[in-house]
């Protein structure tokens, strides 16, 4: 019985070390780092709400952002979370309601995820509360020129 306990503890410790050292993969098809390094104007918005529950499985670590309507036509945006490499994403739909958050007038909501394994790595490093803080989540858009903005009546 004692030997089984020792083997189990060694296995769990090995598993934790492996997860902590596991490299993250950026499989997006645009270069977030290159865009952020450019000196072009950018628009940034912080998260309205953050959900960090990786123990529930895939798609349970995300931020909800309230974005002005003129950014609906943007070709991409960058998700920046403190201590995680920025990730490039393409817009996909627009919603007025997510998880108890309603969009304000002339805005829409964007829900963007980070990988579950990345979240687990950060939690094991002791960064759960930092990850759970909406101020650490930012969506960055290329600035829209005034002649590109949607002209919708107020």
PDB file of C-alpha atoms in Angstrom, residues 3-131:
ATOM      1  CA  UNK A   3       4.584   1.630  -2.402  1.00  0.00           C
ATOM      2  CA  UNK A   4       1.400   2.439  -4.361  1.00  0.00           C
ATOM      3  CA  UNK A   5       1.127   5.785  -2.560  1.00  0.00           C
ATOM      4  CA  UNK A   6       4.730   6.655  -3.394  1.00  0.00           C
ATOM      5  CA  UNK A   7       4.259   5.711  -7.067  1.00  0.00           C
ATOM      6  CA  UNK A   8       1.069   7.767  -7.226  1.00  0.00           C
ATOM      7  CA  UNK A   9       2.766  10.829  -5.745  1.00  0.00           C
ATOM      8  CA  UNK A  10       5.718  10.506  -8.125  1.00  0.00           C
ATOM      9  CA  UNK A  11       3.313  10.177 -11.054  1.00  0.00           C
ATOM     10  CA  UNK A  12       1.314  13.277 -10.021  1.00  0.00           C
ATOM     11  CA  UNK A  13       4.477  15.311  -9.487  1.00  0.00           C
ATOM     12  CA  UNK A  14       5.783  14.245 -12.916  1.00  0.00           C
ATOM     13  CA  UNK A  15       2.454  15.152 -14.499  1.00  0.00           C
ATOM     14  CA  UNK A  16       2.464  18.623 -12.906  1.00  0.00           C
ATOM     15  CA  UNK A  17       6.035  19.282 -14.025  1.00  0.00           C
ATOM     16  CA  UNK A  18       5.221  18.145 -17.573  1.00  0.00           C
ATOM     17  CA  UNK A  19       2.133  20.371 -17.802  1.00  0.00           C
ATOM     18  CA  UNK A  20       4.019  23.351 -16.417  1.00  0.00           C
ATOM     19  CA  UNK A  21       6.852  22.970 -18.951  1.00  0.00           C
ATOM     20  CA  UNK A  22       4.597  22.184 -21.934  1.00  0.00           C
ATOM     21  CA  UNK A  23       5.217  24.727 -24.709  1.00  0.00           C
ATOM     22  CA  UNK A  24       2.280  26.732 -25.987  1.00  0.00           C
ATOM     23  CA  UNK A  25       1.496  26.804 -29.693  1.00  0.00           C
ATOM     24  CA  UNK A  26       0.349  29.828 -31.641  1.00  0.00           C
ATOM     25  CA  UNK A  27      -1.567  28.464 -34.630  1.00  0.00           C
ATOM     26  CA  UNK A  28      -3.147  31.712 -35.786  1.00  0.00           C
ATOM     27  CA  UNK A  29      -2.577  32.740 -39.384  1.00  0.00           C
ATOM     28  CA  UNK A  30      -1.455  36.325 -38.801  1.00  0.00           C
ATOM     29  CA  UNK A  31       1.454  37.753 -36.847  1.00  0.00           C
ATOM     30  CA  UNK A  32       0.232  39.437 -33.673  1.00  0.00           C
ATOM     31  CA  UNK A  33       3.759  40.393 -32.646  1.00  0.00           C
ATOM     32  CA  UNK A  34       4.458  42.096 -35.976  1.00  0.00           C
ATOM     33  CA  UNK A  35       1.171  44.034 -35.823  1.00  0.00           C
ATOM     34  CA  UNK A  36       1.781  45.166 -32.242  1.00  0.00           C
ATOM     35  CA  UNK A  37       5.329  46.284 -33.142  1.00  0.00           C
ATOM     36  CA  UNK A  38       4.074  48.542 -35.963  1.00  0.00           C
ATOM     37  CA  UNK A  39       3.553  52.176 -35.128  1.00  0.00           C
ATOM     38  CA  UNK A  40       0.118  52.246 -36.752  1.00  0.00           C
ATOM     39  CA  UNK A  41      -2.817  53.517 -34.654  1.00  0.00           C
ATOM     40  CA  UNK A  42      -4.626  50.849 -32.680  1.00  0.00           C
ATOM     41  CA  UNK A  43      -7.848  50.669 -30.677  1.00  0.00           C
ATOM     42  CA  UNK A  44      -7.855  48.621 -27.462  1.00  0.00           C
ATOM     43  CA  UNK A  45     -10.735  47.506 -25.265  1.00  0.00           C
ATOM     44  CA  UNK A  46     -10.526  45.688 -21.914  1.00  0.00           C
ATOM     45  CA  UNK A  47     -12.674  42.710 -21.028  1.00  0.00           C
ATOM     46  CA  UNK A  48     -16.069  43.289 -19.479  1.00  0.00           C
ATOM     47  CA  UNK A  49     -16.169  39.803 -17.966  1.00  0.00           C
ATOM     48  CA  UNK A  50     -13.680  36.940 -17.687  1.00  0.00           C
ATOM     49  CA  UNK A  51     -14.482  33.275 -17.058  1.00  0.00           C
ATOM     50  CA  UNK A  52     -11.632  31.001 -15.926  1.00  0.00           C
ATOM     51  CA  UNK A  53     -12.865  27.445 -15.309  1.00  0.00           C
ATOM     52  CA  UNK A  54     -10.488  25.123 -17.218  1.00  0.00           C
ATOM     53  CA  UNK A  55     -11.477  22.173 -15.001  1.00  0.00           C
ATOM     54  CA  UNK A  56     -14.829  22.157 -16.839  1.00  0.00           C
ATOM     55  CA  UNK A  57     -13.039  21.348 -20.107  1.00  0.00           C
ATOM     56  CA  UNK A  58     -12.475  23.076 -23.411  1.00  0.00           C
ATOM     57  CA  UNK A  59     -13.934  26.562 -24.022  1.00  0.00           C
ATOM     58  CA  UNK A  60     -14.234  27.528 -20.363  1.00  0.00           C
ATOM     59  CA  UNK A  61     -11.479  30.158 -20.297  1.00  0.00           C
ATOM     60  CA  UNK A  62     -12.578  33.290 -22.127  1.00  0.00           C
ATOM     61  CA  UNK A  63     -13.146  37.004 -21.986  1.00  0.00           C
ATOM     62  CA  UNK A  64     -16.194  38.967 -23.098  1.00  0.00           C
ATOM     63  CA  UNK A  65     -15.483  42.354 -24.670  1.00  0.00           C
ATOM     64  CA  UNK A  66     -17.833  45.246 -25.498  1.00  0.00           C
ATOM     65  CA  UNK A  67     -16.669  46.652 -28.841  1.00  0.00           C
ATOM     66  CA  UNK A  68     -17.958  49.741 -30.724  1.00  0.00           C
ATOM     67  CA  UNK A  69     -19.968  48.846 -33.847  1.00  0.00           C
ATOM     68  CA  UNK A  70     -17.524  50.527 -36.251  1.00  0.00           C
ATOM     69  CA  UNK A  71     -15.071  47.671 -35.589  1.00  0.00           C
ATOM     70  CA  UNK A  72     -17.439  45.010 -36.981  1.00  0.00           C
ATOM     71  CA  UNK A  73     -15.736  45.267 -40.382  1.00  0.00           C
ATOM     72  CA  UNK A  74     -12.169  44.877 -39.115  1.00  0.00           C
ATOM     73  CA  UNK A  75     -10.281  41.983 -40.760  1.00  0.00           C
ATOM     74  CA  UNK A  76      -8.699  40.771 -37.486  1.00  0.00           C
ATOM     75  CA  UNK A  77      -8.058  41.590 -33.849  1.00  0.00           C
ATOM     76  CA  UNK A  78      -5.406  40.624 -31.306  1.00  0.00           C
ATOM     77  CA  UNK A  79      -6.195  39.046 -27.942  1.00  0.00           C
ATOM     78  CA  UNK A  80      -3.608  40.106 -25.391  1.00  0.00           C
ATOM     79  CA  UNK A  81      -3.636  38.511 -21.942  1.00  0.00           C
ATOM     80  CA  UNK A  82      -0.937  39.273 -19.388  1.00  0.00           C
ATOM     81  CA  UNK A  83       1.785  36.559 -19.358  1.00  0.00           C
ATOM     82  CA  UNK A  84       0.472  34.909 -22.560  1.00  0.00           C
ATOM     83  CA  UNK A  85       1.717  35.472 -26.098  1.00  0.00           C
ATOM     84  CA  UNK A  86      -0.749  37.645 -28.051  1.00  0.00           C
ATOM     85  CA  UNK A  87      -3.080  35.737 -30.369  1.00  0.00           C
ATOM     86  CA  UNK A  88      -4.502  36.897 -33.670  1.00  0.00           C
ATOM     87  CA  UNK A  89      -8.187  36.127 -34.369  1.00  0.00           C
ATOM     88  CA  UNK A  90     -10.746  36.822 -37.070  1.00  0.00           C
ATOM     89  CA  UNK A  91     -14.125  38.339 -36.204  1.00  0.00           C
ATOM     90  CA  UNK A  92     -16.971  35.818 -36.158  1.00  0.00           C
ATOM     91  CA  UNK A  93     -20.464  37.166 -35.699  1.00  0.00           C
ATOM     92  CA  UNK A  94     -21.711  39.765 -33.326  1.00  0.00           C
ATOM     93  CA  UNK A  95     -23.858  39.204 -30.293  1.00  0.00           C
ATOM     94  CA  UNK A  96     -25.834  41.428 -27.970  1.00  0.00           C
ATOM     95  CA  UNK A  97     -25.790  39.009 -25.017  1.00  0.00           C
ATOM     96  CA  UNK A  98     -23.269  36.546 -23.482  1.00  0.00           C
ATOM     97  CA  UNK A  99     -23.276  35.048 -19.978  1.00  0.00           C
ATOM     98  CA  UNK A 100     -25.256  37.802 -18.273  1.00  0.00           C
ATOM     99  CA  UNK A 101     -23.541  40.653 -20.171  1.00  0.00           C
ATOM    100  CA  UNK A 102     -25.704  42.836 -22.427  1.00  0.00           C
ATOM    101  CA  UNK A 103     -24.172  45.082 -25.074  1.00  0.00           C
ATOM    102  CA  UNK A 104     -24.640  48.809 -24.604  1.00  0.00           C
ATOM    103  CA  UNK A 105     -26.126  50.875 -27.446  1.00  0.00           C
ATOM    104  CA  UNK A 106     -23.909  51.062 -30.556  1.00  0.00           C
ATOM    105  CA  UNK A 107     -21.700  48.219 -29.315  1.00  0.00           C
ATOM    106  CA  UNK A 108     -21.566  44.464 -29.746  1.00  0.00           C
ATOM    107  CA  UNK A 109     -19.974  41.671 -27.737  1.00  0.00           C
ATOM    108  CA  UNK A 110     -16.969  39.571 -28.692  1.00  0.00           C
ATOM    109  CA  UNK A 111     -16.152  36.371 -26.803  1.00  0.00           C
ATOM    110  CA  UNK A 112     -12.555  35.207 -27.256  1.00  0.00           C
ATOM    111  CA  UNK A 113     -10.872  32.161 -25.737  1.00  0.00           C
ATOM    112  CA  UNK A 114      -7.435  31.122 -24.604  1.00  0.00           C
ATOM    113  CA  UNK A 115      -6.316  27.508 -24.673  1.00  0.00           C
ATOM    114  CA  UNK A 116      -7.303  25.382 -21.703  1.00  0.00           C
ATOM    115  CA  UNK A 117      -3.788  23.973 -21.332  1.00  0.00           C
ATOM    116  CA  UNK A 118      -2.341  27.495 -21.316  1.00  0.00           C
ATOM    117  CA  UNK A 119      -4.754  28.471 -18.546  1.00  0.00           C
ATOM    118  CA  UNK A 120      -3.829  25.353 -16.541  1.00  0.00           C
ATOM    119  CA  UNK A 121      -0.136  26.183 -16.914  1.00  0.00           C
ATOM    120  CA  UNK A 122      -0.730  29.704 -15.584  1.00  0.00           C
ATOM    121  CA  UNK A 123      -2.840  28.432 -12.698  1.00  0.00           C
ATOM    122  CA  UNK A 124      -0.105  25.958 -11.729  1.00  0.00           C
ATOM    123  CA  UNK A 125       2.359  28.867 -11.729  1.00  0.00           C
ATOM    124  CA  UNK A 126       0.109  30.624  -9.204  1.00  0.00           C
ATOM    125  CA  UNK A 127      -1.390  33.165 -11.616  1.00  0.00           C
ATOM    126  CA  UNK A 128      -5.092  32.266 -11.245  1.00  0.00           C
ATOM    127  CA  UNK A 129      -6.118  35.634  -9.798  1.00  0.00           C
ATOM    128  CA  UNK A 130      -4.090  37.507 -12.409  1.00  0.00           C
ATOM    129  CA  UNK A 131      -5.731  35.456 -15.172  1.00  0.00           C
TER     130      UNK A 131
END
